Short mmCIF file of C-alpha atoms and ligand atoms in Angstrom, two decimals:
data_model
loop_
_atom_site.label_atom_id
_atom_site.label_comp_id
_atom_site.label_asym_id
_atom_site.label_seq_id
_atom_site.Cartn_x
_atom_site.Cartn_y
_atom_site.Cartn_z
CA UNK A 1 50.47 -41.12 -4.92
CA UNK A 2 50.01 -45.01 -4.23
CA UNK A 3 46.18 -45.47 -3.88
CA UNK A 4 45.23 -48.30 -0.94
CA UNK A 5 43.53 -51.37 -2.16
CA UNK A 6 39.72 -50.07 -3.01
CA UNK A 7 38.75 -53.19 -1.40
CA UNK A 8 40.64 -52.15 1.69
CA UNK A 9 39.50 -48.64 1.64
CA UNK A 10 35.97 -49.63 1.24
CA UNK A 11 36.34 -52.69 3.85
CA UNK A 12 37.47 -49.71 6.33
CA UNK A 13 34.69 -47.61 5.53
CA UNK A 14 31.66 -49.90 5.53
CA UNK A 15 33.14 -50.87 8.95
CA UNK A 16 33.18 -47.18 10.12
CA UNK A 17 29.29 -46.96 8.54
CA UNK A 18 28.44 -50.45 9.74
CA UNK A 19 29.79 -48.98 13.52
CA UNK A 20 28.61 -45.09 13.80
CA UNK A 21 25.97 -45.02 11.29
CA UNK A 22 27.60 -41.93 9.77
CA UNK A 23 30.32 -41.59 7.14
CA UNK A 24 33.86 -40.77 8.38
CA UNK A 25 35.47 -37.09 8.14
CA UNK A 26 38.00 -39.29 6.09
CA UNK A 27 40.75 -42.06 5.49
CA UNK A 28 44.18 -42.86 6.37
CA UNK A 29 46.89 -44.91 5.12
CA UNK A 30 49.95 -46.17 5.76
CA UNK A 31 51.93 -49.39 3.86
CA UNK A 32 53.86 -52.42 5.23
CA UNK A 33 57.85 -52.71 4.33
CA UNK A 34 60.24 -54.72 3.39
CA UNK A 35 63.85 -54.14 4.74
CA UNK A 36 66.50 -54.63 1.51
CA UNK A 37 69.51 -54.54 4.20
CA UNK A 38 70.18 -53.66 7.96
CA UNK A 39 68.63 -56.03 9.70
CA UNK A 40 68.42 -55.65 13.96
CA UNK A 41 71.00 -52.44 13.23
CA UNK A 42 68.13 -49.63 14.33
CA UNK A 43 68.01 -50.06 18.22
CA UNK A 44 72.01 -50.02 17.65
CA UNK A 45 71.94 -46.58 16.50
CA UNK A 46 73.37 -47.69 12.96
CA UNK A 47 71.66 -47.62 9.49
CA UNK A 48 69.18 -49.70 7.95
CA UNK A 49 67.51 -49.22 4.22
CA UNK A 50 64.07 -50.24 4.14
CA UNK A 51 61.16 -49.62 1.29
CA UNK A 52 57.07 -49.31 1.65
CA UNK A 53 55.54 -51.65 -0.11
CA UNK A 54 52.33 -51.54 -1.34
CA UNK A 55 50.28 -53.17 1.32
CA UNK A 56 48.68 -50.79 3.26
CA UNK A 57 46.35 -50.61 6.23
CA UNK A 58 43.65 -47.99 5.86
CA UNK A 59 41.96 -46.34 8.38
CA UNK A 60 38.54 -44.44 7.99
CA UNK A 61 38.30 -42.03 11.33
CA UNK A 62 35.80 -39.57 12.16
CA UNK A 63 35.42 -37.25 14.98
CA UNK A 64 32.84 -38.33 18.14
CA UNK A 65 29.76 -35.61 18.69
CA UNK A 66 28.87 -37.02 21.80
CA UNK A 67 31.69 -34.89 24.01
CA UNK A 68 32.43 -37.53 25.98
CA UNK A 69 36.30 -37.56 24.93
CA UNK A 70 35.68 -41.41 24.20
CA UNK A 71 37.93 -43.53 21.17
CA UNK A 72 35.93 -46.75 19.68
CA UNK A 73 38.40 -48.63 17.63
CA UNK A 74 36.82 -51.04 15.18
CA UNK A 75 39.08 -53.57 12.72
CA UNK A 76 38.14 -56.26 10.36
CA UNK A 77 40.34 -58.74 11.71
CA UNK A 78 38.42 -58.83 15.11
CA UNK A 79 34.65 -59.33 16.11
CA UNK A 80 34.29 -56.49 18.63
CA UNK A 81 35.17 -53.18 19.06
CA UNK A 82 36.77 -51.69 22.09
CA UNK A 83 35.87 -48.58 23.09
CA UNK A 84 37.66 -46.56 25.96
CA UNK A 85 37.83 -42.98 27.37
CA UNK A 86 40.60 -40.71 26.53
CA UNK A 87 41.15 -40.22 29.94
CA UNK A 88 41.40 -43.85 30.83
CA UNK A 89 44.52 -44.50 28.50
CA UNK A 90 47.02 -43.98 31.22
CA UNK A 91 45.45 -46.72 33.21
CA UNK A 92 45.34 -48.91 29.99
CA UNK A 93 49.12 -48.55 29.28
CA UNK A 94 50.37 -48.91 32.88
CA UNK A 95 54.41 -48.97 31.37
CA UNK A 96 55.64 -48.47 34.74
CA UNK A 97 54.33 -51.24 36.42
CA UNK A 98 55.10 -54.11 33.44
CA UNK A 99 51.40 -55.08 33.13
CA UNK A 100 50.03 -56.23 30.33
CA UNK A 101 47.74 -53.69 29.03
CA UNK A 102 44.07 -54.27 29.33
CA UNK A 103 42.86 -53.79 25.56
CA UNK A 104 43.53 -57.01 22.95
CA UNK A 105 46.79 -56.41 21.24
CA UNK A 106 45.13 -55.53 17.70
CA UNK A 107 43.79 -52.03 19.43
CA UNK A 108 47.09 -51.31 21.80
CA UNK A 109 48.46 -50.39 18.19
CA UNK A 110 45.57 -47.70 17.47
CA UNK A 111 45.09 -46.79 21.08
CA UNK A 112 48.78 -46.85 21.93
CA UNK A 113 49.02 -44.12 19.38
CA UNK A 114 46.48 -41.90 20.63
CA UNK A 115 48.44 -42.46 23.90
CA UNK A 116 51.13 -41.64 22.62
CA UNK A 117 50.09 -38.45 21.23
CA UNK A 118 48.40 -37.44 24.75
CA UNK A 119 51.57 -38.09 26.66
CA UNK A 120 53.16 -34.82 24.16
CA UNK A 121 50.51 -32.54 25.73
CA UNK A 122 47.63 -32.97 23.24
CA UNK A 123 44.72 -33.54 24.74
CA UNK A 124 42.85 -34.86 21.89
CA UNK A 125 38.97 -35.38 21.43
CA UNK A 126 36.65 -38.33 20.80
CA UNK A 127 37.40 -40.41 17.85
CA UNK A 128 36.20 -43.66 16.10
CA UNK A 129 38.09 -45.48 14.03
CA UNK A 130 37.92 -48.53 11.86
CA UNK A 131 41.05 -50.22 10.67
CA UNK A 132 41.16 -52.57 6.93
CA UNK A 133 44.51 -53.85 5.74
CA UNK A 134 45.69 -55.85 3.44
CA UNK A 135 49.61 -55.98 5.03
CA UNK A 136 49.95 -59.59 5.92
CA UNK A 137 49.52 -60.33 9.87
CA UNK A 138 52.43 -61.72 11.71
CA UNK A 139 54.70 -62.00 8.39
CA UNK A 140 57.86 -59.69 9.23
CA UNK A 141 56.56 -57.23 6.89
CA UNK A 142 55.88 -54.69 9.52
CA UNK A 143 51.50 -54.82 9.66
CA UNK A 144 51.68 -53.03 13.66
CA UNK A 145 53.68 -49.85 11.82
CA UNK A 146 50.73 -49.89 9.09
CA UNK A 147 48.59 -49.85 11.78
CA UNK A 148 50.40 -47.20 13.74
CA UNK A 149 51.59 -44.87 10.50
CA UNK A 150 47.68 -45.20 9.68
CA UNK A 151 46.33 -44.45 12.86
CA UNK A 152 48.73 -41.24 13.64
CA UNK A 153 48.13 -39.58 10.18
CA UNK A 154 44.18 -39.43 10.62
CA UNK A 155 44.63 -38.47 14.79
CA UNK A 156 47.21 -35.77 13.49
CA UNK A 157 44.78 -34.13 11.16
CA UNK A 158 41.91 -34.72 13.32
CA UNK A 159 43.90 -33.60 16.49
CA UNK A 160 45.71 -30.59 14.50
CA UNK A 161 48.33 -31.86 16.12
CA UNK A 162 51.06 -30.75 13.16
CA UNK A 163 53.06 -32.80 13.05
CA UNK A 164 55.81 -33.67 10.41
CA UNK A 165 56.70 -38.00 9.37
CA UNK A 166 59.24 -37.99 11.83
CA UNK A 167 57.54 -36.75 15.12
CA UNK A 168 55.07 -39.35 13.59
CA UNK A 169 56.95 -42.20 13.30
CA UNK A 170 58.30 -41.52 16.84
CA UNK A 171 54.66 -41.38 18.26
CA UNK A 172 54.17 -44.93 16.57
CA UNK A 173 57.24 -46.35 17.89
CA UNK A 174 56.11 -45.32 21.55
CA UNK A 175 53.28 -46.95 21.28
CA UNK A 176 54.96 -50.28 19.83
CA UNK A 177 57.41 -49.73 22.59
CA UNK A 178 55.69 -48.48 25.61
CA UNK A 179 51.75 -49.21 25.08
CA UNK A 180 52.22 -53.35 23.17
CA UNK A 181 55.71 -53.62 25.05
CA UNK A 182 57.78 -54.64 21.98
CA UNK A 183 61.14 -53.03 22.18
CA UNK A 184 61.64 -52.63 18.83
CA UNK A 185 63.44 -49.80 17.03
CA UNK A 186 62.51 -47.38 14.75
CA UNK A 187 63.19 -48.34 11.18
CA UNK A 188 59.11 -49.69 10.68
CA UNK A 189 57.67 -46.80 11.23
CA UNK A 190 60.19 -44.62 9.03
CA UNK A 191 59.67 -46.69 6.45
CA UNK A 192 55.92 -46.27 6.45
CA UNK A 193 55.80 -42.52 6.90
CA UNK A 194 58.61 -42.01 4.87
CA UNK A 195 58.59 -44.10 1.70
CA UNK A 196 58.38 -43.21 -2.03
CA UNK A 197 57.98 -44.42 -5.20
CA UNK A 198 60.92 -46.11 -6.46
CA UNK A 199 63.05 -45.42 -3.71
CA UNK A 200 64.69 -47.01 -0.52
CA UNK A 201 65.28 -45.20 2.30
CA UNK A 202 68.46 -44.91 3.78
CA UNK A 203 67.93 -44.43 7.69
CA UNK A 204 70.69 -43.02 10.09
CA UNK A 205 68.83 -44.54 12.93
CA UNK A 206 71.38 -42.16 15.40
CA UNK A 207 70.11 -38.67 13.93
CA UNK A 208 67.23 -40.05 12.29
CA UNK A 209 68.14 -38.11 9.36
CA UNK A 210 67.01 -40.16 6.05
CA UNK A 211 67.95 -40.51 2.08
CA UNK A 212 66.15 -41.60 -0.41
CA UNK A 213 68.11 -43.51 -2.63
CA UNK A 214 66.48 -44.97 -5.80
CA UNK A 215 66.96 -48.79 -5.98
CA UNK A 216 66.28 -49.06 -10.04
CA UNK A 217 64.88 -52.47 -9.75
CA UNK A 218 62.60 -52.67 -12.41
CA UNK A 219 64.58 -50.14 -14.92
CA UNK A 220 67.49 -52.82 -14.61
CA UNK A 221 64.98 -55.67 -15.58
CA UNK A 222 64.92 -57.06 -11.74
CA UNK A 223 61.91 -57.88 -9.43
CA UNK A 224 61.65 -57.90 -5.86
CA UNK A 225 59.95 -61.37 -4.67
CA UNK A 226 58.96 -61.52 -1.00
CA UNK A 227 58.53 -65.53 0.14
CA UNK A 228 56.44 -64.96 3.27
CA UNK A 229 56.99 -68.58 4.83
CA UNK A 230 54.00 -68.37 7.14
CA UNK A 231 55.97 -69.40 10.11
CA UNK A 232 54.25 -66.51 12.26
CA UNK A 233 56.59 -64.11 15.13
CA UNK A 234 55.79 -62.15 17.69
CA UNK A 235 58.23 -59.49 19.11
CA UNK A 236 56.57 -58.58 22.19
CA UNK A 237 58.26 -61.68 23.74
CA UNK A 238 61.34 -64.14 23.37
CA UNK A 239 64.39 -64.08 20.99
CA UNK A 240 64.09 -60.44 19.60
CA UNK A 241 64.44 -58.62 23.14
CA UNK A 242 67.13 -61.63 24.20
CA UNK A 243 69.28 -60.21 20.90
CA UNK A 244 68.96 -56.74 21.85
CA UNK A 245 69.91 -57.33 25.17
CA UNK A 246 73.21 -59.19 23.51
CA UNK A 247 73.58 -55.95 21.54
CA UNK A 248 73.63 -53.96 24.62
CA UNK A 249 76.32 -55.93 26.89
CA UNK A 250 78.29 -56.04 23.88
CA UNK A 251 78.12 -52.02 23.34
CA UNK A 252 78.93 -51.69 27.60
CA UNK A 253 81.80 -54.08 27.25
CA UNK A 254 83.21 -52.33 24.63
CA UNK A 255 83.22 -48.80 26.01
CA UNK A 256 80.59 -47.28 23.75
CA UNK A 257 77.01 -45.77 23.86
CA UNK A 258 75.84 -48.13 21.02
CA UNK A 259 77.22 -50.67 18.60
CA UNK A 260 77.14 -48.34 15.93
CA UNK A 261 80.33 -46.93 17.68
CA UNK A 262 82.17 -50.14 17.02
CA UNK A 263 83.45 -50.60 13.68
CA UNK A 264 84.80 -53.75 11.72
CA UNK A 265 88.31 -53.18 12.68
CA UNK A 266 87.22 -53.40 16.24
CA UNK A 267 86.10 -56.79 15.92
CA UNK A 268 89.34 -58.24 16.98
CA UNK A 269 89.51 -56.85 20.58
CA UNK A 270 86.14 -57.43 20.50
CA UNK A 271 86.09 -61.41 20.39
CA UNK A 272 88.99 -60.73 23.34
CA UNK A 273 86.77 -59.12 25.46
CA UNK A 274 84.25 -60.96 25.21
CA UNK A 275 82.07 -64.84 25.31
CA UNK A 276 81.34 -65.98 22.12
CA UNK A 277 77.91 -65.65 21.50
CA UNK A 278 78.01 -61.89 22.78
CA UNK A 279 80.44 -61.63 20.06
CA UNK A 280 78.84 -63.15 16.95
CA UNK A 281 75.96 -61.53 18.10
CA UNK A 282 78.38 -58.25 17.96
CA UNK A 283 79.59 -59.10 14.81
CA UNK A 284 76.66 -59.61 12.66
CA UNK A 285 75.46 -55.86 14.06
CA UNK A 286 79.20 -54.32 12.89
CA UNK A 287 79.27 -56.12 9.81
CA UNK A 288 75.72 -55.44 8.63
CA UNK A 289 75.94 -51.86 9.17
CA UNK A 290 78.96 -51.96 6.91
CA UNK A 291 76.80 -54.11 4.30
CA UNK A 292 74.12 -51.39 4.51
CA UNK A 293 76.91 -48.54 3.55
CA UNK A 294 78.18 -50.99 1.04
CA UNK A 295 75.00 -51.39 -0.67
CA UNK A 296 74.27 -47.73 -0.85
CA UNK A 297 77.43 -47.42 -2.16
CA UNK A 298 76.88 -50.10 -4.98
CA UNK A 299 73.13 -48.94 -6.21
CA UNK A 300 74.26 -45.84 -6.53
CA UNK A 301 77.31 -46.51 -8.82
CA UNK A 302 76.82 -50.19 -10.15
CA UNK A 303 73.13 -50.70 -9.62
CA UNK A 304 70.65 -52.92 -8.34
CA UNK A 305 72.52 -56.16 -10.37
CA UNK A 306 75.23 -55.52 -8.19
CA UNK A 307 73.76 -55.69 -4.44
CA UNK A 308 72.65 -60.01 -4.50
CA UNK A 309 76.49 -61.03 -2.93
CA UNK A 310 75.85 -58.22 0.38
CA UNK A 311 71.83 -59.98 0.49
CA UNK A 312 73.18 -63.15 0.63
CA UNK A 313 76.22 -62.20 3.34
CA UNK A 314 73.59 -60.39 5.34
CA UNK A 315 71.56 -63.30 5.54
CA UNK A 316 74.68 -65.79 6.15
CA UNK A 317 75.49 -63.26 9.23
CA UNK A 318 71.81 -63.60 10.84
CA UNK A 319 71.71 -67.26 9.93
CA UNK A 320 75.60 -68.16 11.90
CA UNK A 321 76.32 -65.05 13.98
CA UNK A 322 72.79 -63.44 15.43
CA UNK A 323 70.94 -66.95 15.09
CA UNK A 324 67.52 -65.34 14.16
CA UNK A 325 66.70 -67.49 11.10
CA UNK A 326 64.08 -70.32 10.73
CA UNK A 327 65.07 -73.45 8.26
CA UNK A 328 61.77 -72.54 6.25
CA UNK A 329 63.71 -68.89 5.61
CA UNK A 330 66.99 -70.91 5.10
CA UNK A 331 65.14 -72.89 2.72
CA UNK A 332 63.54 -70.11 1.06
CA UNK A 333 66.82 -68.46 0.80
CA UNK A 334 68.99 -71.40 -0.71
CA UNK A 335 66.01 -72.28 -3.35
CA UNK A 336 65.71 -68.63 -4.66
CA UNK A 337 69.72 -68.84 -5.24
CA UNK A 338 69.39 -72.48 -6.19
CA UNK A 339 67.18 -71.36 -9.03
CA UNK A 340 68.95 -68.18 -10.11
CA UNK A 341 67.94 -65.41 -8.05
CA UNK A 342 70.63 -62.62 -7.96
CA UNK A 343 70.54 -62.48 -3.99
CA UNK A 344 68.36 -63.45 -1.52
CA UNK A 345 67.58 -62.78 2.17
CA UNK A 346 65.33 -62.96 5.50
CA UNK A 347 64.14 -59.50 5.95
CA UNK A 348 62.40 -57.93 9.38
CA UNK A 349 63.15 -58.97 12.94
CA UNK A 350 62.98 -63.44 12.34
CA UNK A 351 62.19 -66.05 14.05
CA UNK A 352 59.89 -66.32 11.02
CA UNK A 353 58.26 -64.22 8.67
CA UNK A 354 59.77 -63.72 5.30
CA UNK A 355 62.70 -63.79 3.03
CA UNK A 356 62.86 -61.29 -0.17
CA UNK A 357 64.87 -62.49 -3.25
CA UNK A 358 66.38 -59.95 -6.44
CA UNK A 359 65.52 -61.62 -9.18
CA UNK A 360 65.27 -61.58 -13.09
CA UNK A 361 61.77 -60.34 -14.16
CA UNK A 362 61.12 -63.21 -16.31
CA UNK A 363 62.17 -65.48 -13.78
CA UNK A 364 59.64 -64.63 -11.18
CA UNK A 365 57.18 -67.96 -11.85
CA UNK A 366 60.25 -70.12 -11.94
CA UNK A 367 62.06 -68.69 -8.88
CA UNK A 368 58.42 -69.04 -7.28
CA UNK A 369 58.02 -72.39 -8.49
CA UNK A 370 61.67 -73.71 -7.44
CA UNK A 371 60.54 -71.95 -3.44
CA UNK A 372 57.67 -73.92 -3.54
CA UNK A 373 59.05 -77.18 -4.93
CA UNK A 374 61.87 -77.33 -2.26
CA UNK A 375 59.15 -76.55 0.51
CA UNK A 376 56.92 -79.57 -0.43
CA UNK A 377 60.10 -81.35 -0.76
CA UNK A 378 60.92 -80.23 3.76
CA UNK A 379 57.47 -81.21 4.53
CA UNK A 380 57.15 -77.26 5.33
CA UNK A 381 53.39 -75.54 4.66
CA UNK A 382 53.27 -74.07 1.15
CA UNK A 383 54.71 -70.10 1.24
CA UNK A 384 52.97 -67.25 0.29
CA UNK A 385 54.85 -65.30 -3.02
CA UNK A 386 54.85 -62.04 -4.38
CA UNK A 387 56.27 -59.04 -5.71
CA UNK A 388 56.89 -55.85 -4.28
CA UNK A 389 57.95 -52.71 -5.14
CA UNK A 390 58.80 -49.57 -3.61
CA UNK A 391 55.70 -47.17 -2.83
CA UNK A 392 54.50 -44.49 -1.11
CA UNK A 393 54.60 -43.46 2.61
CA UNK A 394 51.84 -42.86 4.69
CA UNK A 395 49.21 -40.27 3.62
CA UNK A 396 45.24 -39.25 3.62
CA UNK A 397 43.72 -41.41 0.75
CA UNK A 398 40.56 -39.28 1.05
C1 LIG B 401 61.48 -55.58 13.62
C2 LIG B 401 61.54 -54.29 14.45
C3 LIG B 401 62.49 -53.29 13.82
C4 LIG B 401 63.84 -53.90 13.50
C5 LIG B 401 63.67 -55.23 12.78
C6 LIG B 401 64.97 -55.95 12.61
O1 LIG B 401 60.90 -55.32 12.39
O2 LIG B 401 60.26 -53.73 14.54
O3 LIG B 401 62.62 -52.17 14.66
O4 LIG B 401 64.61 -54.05 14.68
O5 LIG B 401 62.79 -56.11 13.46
O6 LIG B 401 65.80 -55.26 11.74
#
């Protein structure tokens, strides 16, 4: 089992003592991802194949005494804690009326998920609970699902609610959906409930039903390099909810319930039916489901050498067709290949965020070095660079 970051674990604890002056009935985690391929394909219904990553966000949560059916949330990365009753969540999330909730957005992630569970019937009991993580904020690499995947675990124990990663990831989706208003899809929070060792998962975002398919990076002498260009993005507004809505005339115009219904030899009568941004934003969604089957395909009979050419087409598509990259990712991309990497991409929703690059193991300081070189060289703030690899899914740490 991954272990968190001690510093995280005991960042989220001293919080939690710091807070309640009493220890907590335990911790939480859940990890960040990275997405190797299927980028923008989950609210399509199609497939998508992220990993966990070793970042997590740990949450220590203990039960209230006071009966008052009250939920404190705590976290380091803010000065106050917000504290709210139970009862008073349906006000706070008012998803009918559009409003923006009345909580900061840090503690709609915690408190959307205890809203969440509520609106299945639990009714839950008071709960503090103070949040640590070292996922980085705003980077693409999925710190609100951390939050969320960290957040439901403890509340599912604590609530005996029972139930299994996928009800879970659900319940943190809602609340990214309904209680911050970001309509995202599903893949972040599969990733972090679902992730193992070693592995990648391969997500039917349709039936939700998931594979694990081991990515062999290291046994094949590869490493995993995540350039996060610090160029921060925020789904809860502007391009990512314009694409999806793209994604949706698209799927109406061609006759089907989603885009996952459309395959590449539709693409012709496609760009007939339709304008041509609707279409390249069609396109890249048809085509990068097809890279996601392709790379499957490829790991499991050629091998992780053999997947750079669909990174770098995936990242082409979202560059020409969906428009969702950021010359500091374009930059970060070219520079990785420039210098040797086996394939290189954005991963996550754009606009920002990060790339990942495959790359030899001993030529992670020179890859790293070439990123940062051409960065000086665009007058772009220096990246942040490191490795990843595939780790464990969401689970008590104590
Ligand atoms: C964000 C969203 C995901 C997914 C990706 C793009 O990470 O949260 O649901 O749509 O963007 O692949």
């Amino acid at each position: 089992m991954a272990e968190s970051n001690h510093a995280t674990q005991v960042a989220a604890r001293t919080l939690f003592t710091d807070l309640t002056g009493r220890e907590p009935d335990g911790l939480w985690s859940a990890p960040g991802r990275v997405n190797l391929i299927g980028e923008h394909t989950d609210y399509n219904d199609g497939f998508v194949l992220p990993f966990a990553i070793p970042h997590r966000t740990v949450a220590a949560v203990g039960r209230r005494e006071d009966g008052k059916g009250r939920v404190r949330v705590a976290s380091t990365f803010a000065a106050e804690p917000v504290e709210v009753a139970l009862d008073d969540l349906d006000e706070i999330f008012p998803t009918a009326t559009g409003r923006e909730p009345a909580v900061p957005e840090w503690a709609a992630y915690p408190l959307g998920v205890a809203w969440a569970l509520r609106q299945t019937g639990l009714v839950g009991s008071g709960v503090d609970i103070a949040i640590a993580s070292d996922v980085p904020v705003g980077a693409g690499l999925s710190s609100s699902a951390a939050i969320e995947g960290a957040a439901a675990s403890a509340l599912n124990d604590l609530w005996n609610a029972d139930l299994d990663r996928t009800a879970l990831a659900r319940i943190g989706r809602r609340a990214e959906n309904e209680a911050v208003g970001a309509p995202t899809g599903i893949m972040d929070q599969m990733a972090s409930m679902l992730g193992e060792p070693d592995a990648a998962i391969f997500l039917d975002c349709r039936s939700l039903e998931a594979q694990l398919v081991p990515v062999g990076i290291a046994e094949a002498g590869l490493a995993i390099l995540v350039i996060d260009t610090r160029v921060k993005h925020a789904h809860s507004t502007g391009g990512y909810g314009e694409r999806r809505a793209s994604c949706e005339l698209g799927a109406s115009i061609m006759g089907v319930a989603a885009l996952r219904d459309v395959s590449v030899d539709d693409l012709p009568r496609a760009q007939e039916l339709m304008d041509d941004i609707t279409f390249r934003r069609v396109r890249h969604i048809v085509t990068e489901n097809q890279r996601v089957l392709d790379t499957v395909e490829v790991l499991r009979t050629e091998g992780a050498r053999a997947i750079g050419d669909l990174l770098v087409a995936s990242h082409v598509s979202m560059r020409d067709d969906f428009e969702i990259s950021v010359p500091e990712l374009d930059t970060a991309v070219e520079a990785a290949l420039a210098a040797g990497a086996l394939g290189a991409r954005m991963t996550g929703g754009g606009f920002g965020g990060a790339a990942i690059a495959l790359v030899e193991q001993d030529a992670v300081a020179s890859v790293s070095d070439a990123v940062n070189a051409a960065f000086a060289a665009s007058g772009f703030s220096e990246p942040h660079i490191f490795t990843v690899t595939p780790s464990a899914g969401a689970h008590r740490d104590a």
